[in-house]
Amino acid sequence: MKKIIFFMVFNSFIFSMPAGNPSFPSLIKKGFFISQATWFNFRVGYEGNFVRDRLFLQNDQSKKKVDDFKKYSNSVKGVFNILKRLDIYGTWGENKIEANWIIEEMQDVYSFLEIESKYSNCWSCGGKAIFFEWGNTTLSLGGGYSYTNPKILYLIKNGEVDKLDSFNINVHEWQVDMGISYKIDMFVPYVLAKYSKAKAKLAIDNCIIGSNFSSELYMKSKNNFG
């Protein structure tokens, strides 16, 4: 009876970091290399996180919605498990970011902007702990942090393309979650609630990208609960 498992996770149309099933720390029973009697095990796999429309607001006096914020990540994920009750994980991979938004440079004068980044390094870390089990019912508490700082490939402003080489967009997020699952044969449906905060910062010299002639744009998550 051995205990390493390779897994794949895909997330689409989500509005936060992946949270996962509350039963994950106790879900895997058999693997390949580590004895089932040991107090620890580990898992290695691929995680794909494809966010199609992250709900961001421009964090200035305008409070306008960022029309579209996309983040595509491909990562290797490693999980260290303790006593089938606690998962501690880390991911490392590459991601790209696309976004577009509208700014009011002056009264009733609007500009449409769009950016796309190169694929750059991203990472995250976190954990999930089971704090209550009764029969097939499991309750767990989890949390995590993610960070990326990719270089901007180009900026389009009102249809004019500007190639960029030395500017980055800084995006980081943390969240906590609590969930309950119930095992039905081979299926483990679950319900989960989360609180998350995400922020992004973009600064481009000599270019107006924010309201009131600002060369900086700050973004923050619109909805923290989900």
Short mmCIF file of C-alpha atoms in Angstrom, two decimals:
data_model
loop_
_atom_site.label_atom_id
_atom_site.label_comp_id
_atom_site.label_asym_id
_atom_site.label_seq_id
_atom_site.Cartn_x
_atom_site.Cartn_y
_atom_site.Cartn_z
CA MET A 1 0.00 0.00 0.00
CA LYS A 2 1.81 3.11 -1.16
CA LYS A 3 1.03 6.79 -1.10
CA ILE A 4 2.15 9.14 -3.84
CA ILE A 5 -0.56 10.30 -6.24
CA PHE A 6 -0.36 12.37 -9.40
CA PHE A 7 -3.33 14.62 -9.99
CA MET A 8 -4.60 17.29 -12.36
CA VAL A 9 -6.82 20.22 -11.39
CA PHE A 10 -8.52 22.68 -13.75
CA ASN A 11 -10.39 25.78 -12.62
CA SER A 12 -12.44 27.92 -14.99
CA PHE A 13 -14.88 30.80 -14.54
CA ILE A 14 -13.75 31.25 -10.94
CA PHE A 15 -13.32 34.46 -9.01
CA SER A 16 -10.68 33.51 -6.43
CA MET A 17 -7.79 31.14 -5.84
CA PRO A 18 -8.59 27.43 -6.16
CA ALA A 19 -9.92 26.12 -2.83
CA GLY A 20 -10.53 22.43 -3.47
CA ASN A 21 -12.62 19.75 -1.81
CA PRO A 22 -12.78 19.90 2.02
CA SER A 23 -12.01 16.15 2.06
CA PHE A 24 -8.72 16.42 0.13
CA PRO A 25 -6.42 15.74 3.14
CA SER A 26 -8.09 12.34 3.79
CA LEU A 27 -9.34 11.49 0.29
CA ILE A 28 -6.29 9.65 -1.10
CA LYS A 29 -5.98 6.15 0.41
CA LYS A 30 -3.41 4.40 -1.79
CA GLY A 31 -0.36 5.36 -3.82
CA PHE A 32 2.95 3.99 -5.04
CA PHE A 33 5.99 4.68 -2.84
CA ILE A 34 5.24 5.35 0.84
CA SER A 35 3.78 2.80 3.25
CA GLN A 36 0.15 3.35 4.23
CA ALA A 37 1.19 3.00 7.88
CA THR A 38 3.36 6.14 7.86
CA TRP A 39 2.11 9.41 9.38
CA PHE A 40 2.85 11.44 6.23
CA ASN A 41 2.50 11.24 2.45
CA PHE A 42 2.95 13.55 -0.50
CA ARG A 43 1.34 14.24 -3.83
CA VAL A 44 2.66 15.89 -6.99
CA GLY A 45 0.62 17.04 -9.95
CA TYR A 46 -0.46 19.70 -12.40
CA GLU A 47 -2.78 22.60 -11.59
CA GLY A 48 -4.39 24.72 -14.28
CA ASN A 49 -6.08 27.90 -13.08
CA PHE A 50 -7.89 29.80 -15.84
CA VAL A 51 -9.72 32.91 -14.58
CA ARG A 52 -11.85 34.40 -17.34
CA ASP A 53 -13.18 37.54 -15.64
CA ARG A 54 -11.72 38.43 -12.23
CA LEU A 55 -14.01 41.06 -10.72
CA PHE A 56 -11.75 44.06 -10.11
CA LEU A 57 -12.49 47.71 -9.41
CA GLN A 58 -10.18 50.61 -10.15
CA ASN A 59 -8.98 51.60 -6.71
CA ASP A 60 -9.27 55.36 -7.14
CA GLN A 61 -12.00 57.97 -6.80
CA SER A 62 -13.75 56.70 -9.93
CA LYS A 63 -14.30 53.15 -8.51
CA LYS A 64 -15.05 52.02 -12.06
CA LYS A 65 -15.15 48.31 -12.87
CA VAL A 66 -12.21 46.79 -14.71
CA ASP A 67 -14.12 45.51 -17.73
CA ASP A 68 -12.13 42.32 -18.17
CA PHE A 69 -9.26 40.79 -16.16
CA LYS A 70 -8.00 37.38 -17.24
CA LYS A 71 -5.32 35.23 -15.64
CA TYR A 72 -4.10 31.95 -17.13
CA SER A 73 -1.80 29.80 -14.96
CA ASN A 74 -0.09 26.45 -15.51
CA SER A 75 1.73 25.14 -12.44
CA VAL A 76 3.31 22.14 -10.77
CA LYS A 77 1.71 21.52 -7.39
CA GLY A 78 3.28 19.66 -4.47
CA VAL A 79 1.30 18.65 -1.38
CA PHE A 80 2.73 17.34 1.90
CA ASN A 81 0.11 15.55 4.01
CA ILE A 82 0.24 14.92 7.77
CA LEU A 83 -1.91 12.24 9.43
CA LYS A 84 -4.50 12.45 6.63
CA ARG A 85 -5.72 15.62 8.33
CA LEU A 86 -3.49 18.44 7.08
CA ASP A 87 -2.36 19.35 3.56
CA ILE A 88 0.45 21.88 3.10
CA TYR A 89 0.95 22.85 -0.54
CA GLY A 90 3.04 24.98 -2.84
CA THR A 91 2.82 25.69 -6.57
CA TRP A 92 5.31 27.03 -9.10
CA GLY A 93 4.65 27.77 -12.74
CA GLU A 94 3.96 30.38 -15.38
CA ASN A 95 1.03 32.66 -16.07
CA LYS A 96 -0.08 35.52 -18.28
CA ILE A 97 -2.51 38.36 -17.65
CA GLU A 98 -4.86 40.23 -19.96
CA ALA A 99 -6.98 43.19 -18.89
CA ASN A 100 -8.95 46.11 -20.31
CA TRP A 101 -10.59 49.08 -18.67
CA ILE A 102 -11.96 52.58 -19.33
CA ILE A 103 -10.65 55.75 -17.70
CA GLU A 104 -12.06 59.26 -17.58
CA GLU A 105 -9.01 61.43 -18.22
CA MET A 106 -11.11 64.58 -17.79
CA GLN A 107 -14.80 65.32 -17.57
CA ASP A 108 -16.66 63.42 -20.31
CA VAL A 109 -13.39 62.44 -22.02
CA TYR A 110 -12.86 58.68 -21.92
CA SER A 111 -10.09 56.36 -23.06
CA PHE A 112 -10.13 52.58 -23.58
CA LEU A 113 -7.00 50.69 -22.53
CA GLU A 114 -5.92 47.08 -22.92
CA ILE A 115 -2.81 45.19 -21.79
CA GLU A 116 -1.35 41.74 -22.25
CA SER A 117 1.60 40.33 -20.34
CA LYS A 118 4.27 37.79 -21.23
CA TYR A 119 4.21 34.36 -19.59
CA SER A 120 6.12 34.83 -16.33
CA ASN A 121 6.74 33.01 -13.07
CA CYS A 122 3.94 32.67 -10.53
CA TRP A 123 3.76 30.89 -7.19
CA SER A 124 1.37 30.16 -4.36
CA CYS A 125 1.37 28.42 -0.99
CA GLY A 126 -1.21 27.43 1.59
CA GLY A 127 -2.87 24.61 3.43
CA LYS A 128 -6.10 22.82 4.31
CA ALA A 129 -6.92 21.14 7.64
CA ILE A 130 -9.78 18.82 8.58
CA PHE A 131 -11.10 19.85 11.98
CA PHE A 132 -14.23 17.68 12.15
CA GLU A 133 -15.24 14.30 10.73
CA TRP A 134 -18.42 12.37 11.46
CA GLY A 135 -19.22 9.36 9.30
CA ASN A 136 -19.09 10.49 5.68
CA THR A 137 -19.25 14.19 6.60
CA THR A 138 -16.09 16.33 6.67
CA LEU A 139 -15.54 19.97 7.67
CA SER A 140 -12.30 21.74 6.86
CA LEU A 141 -10.60 25.12 7.00
CA GLY A 142 -8.09 26.29 4.41
CA GLY A 143 -6.18 29.30 3.17
CA GLY A 144 -3.55 30.41 0.71
CA TYR A 145 -1.51 33.19 -0.88
CA SER A 146 -0.50 33.71 -4.51
CA TYR A 147 1.83 36.17 -6.25
CA THR A 148 2.91 37.05 -9.76
CA ASN A 149 4.71 40.00 -11.37
CA PRO A 150 4.74 39.50 -15.17
CA LYS A 151 6.21 41.92 -17.69
CA ILE A 152 3.76 43.82 -19.89
CA LEU A 153 4.05 42.87 -23.56
CA TYR A 154 2.02 45.75 -24.97
CA LEU A 155 -0.46 48.49 -24.10
CA ILE A 156 -3.28 49.48 -26.46
CA LYS A 157 -4.82 52.89 -25.83
CA ASN A 158 -7.72 53.96 -28.03
CA GLY A 159 -6.52 51.60 -30.77
CA GLU A 160 -2.86 52.66 -30.70
CA VAL A 161 -0.36 49.94 -29.79
CA ASP A 162 2.63 50.71 -27.58
CA LYS A 163 5.23 47.93 -27.13
CA LEU A 164 6.51 47.72 -23.55
CA ASP A 165 9.64 45.96 -22.26
CA SER A 166 10.40 47.23 -18.78
CA PHE A 167 7.04 47.52 -17.00
CA ASN A 168 5.36 44.90 -14.84
CA ILE A 169 1.93 44.30 -13.36
CA ASN A 170 2.04 43.17 -9.75
CA VAL A 171 -0.82 40.86 -8.68
CA HIS A 172 -1.18 39.20 -5.29
CA GLU A 173 -4.06 37.54 -3.47
CA TRP A 174 -4.83 35.79 -0.20
CA GLN A 175 -7.92 33.92 0.90
CA VAL A 176 -9.39 31.73 3.63
CA ASP A 177 -12.14 29.17 3.09
CA MET A 178 -14.37 26.81 5.04
CA GLY A 179 -16.25 23.91 3.54
CA ILE A 180 -18.31 20.79 4.20
CA SER A 181 -18.36 17.62 2.09
CA TYR A 182 -20.29 14.37 2.16
CA LYS A 183 -19.00 11.15 0.60
CA ILE A 184 -21.50 9.17 -1.48
CA ASP A 185 -19.76 6.02 -2.79
CA MET A 186 -17.08 7.32 -5.20
CA PHE A 187 -18.50 10.87 -5.27
CA VAL A 188 -17.67 13.59 -2.74
CA PRO A 189 -19.90 16.65 -3.33
CA TYR A 190 -19.18 19.71 -1.23
CA VAL A 191 -20.21 23.28 -0.40
CA LEU A 192 -17.57 25.89 0.37
CA ALA A 193 -17.49 29.55 1.41
CA LYS A 194 -14.45 31.80 1.04
CA TYR A 195 -13.17 35.27 1.86
CA SER A 196 -10.46 36.60 -0.43
CA LYS A 197 -8.64 39.83 -1.20
CA ALA A 198 -6.79 40.47 -4.44
CA LYS A 199 -4.87 43.55 -5.52
CA ALA A 200 -3.04 44.57 -8.66
CA LYS A 201 -0.74 47.50 -9.42
CA LEU A 202 0.38 48.81 -12.80
CA ALA A 203 2.65 51.83 -13.34
CA ILE A 204 3.82 53.03 -16.76
CA ASP A 205 6.01 56.13 -17.01
CA ASN A 206 4.81 59.00 -19.21
CA CYS A 207 1.51 57.29 -20.00
CA ILE A 208 -1.93 58.08 -18.58
CA ILE A 209 -3.50 54.80 -17.48
CA GLY A 210 -5.65 56.00 -14.56
CA SER A 211 -8.14 58.75 -13.92
CA ASN A 212 -6.96 62.33 -13.25
CA PHE A 213 -3.90 61.98 -15.53
CA SER A 214 -2.32 59.31 -13.35
CA SER A 215 0.46 57.05 -14.66
CA GLU A 216 -0.44 54.43 -12.05
CA LEU A 217 -3.44 52.14 -11.79
CA TYR A 218 -4.42 50.26 -8.66
CA MET A 219 -7.04 47.52 -8.76
CA LYS A 220 -8.78 45.64 -5.96
CA SER A 221 -11.28 42.79 -5.82
CA LYS A 222 -14.92 43.82 -6.08
CA ASN A 223 -16.42 40.93 -4.09
CA ASN A 224 -14.49 39.47 -1.16
CA PHE A 225 -17.04 36.83 -0.20
CA GLY A 226 -18.06 33.91 -2.34
#
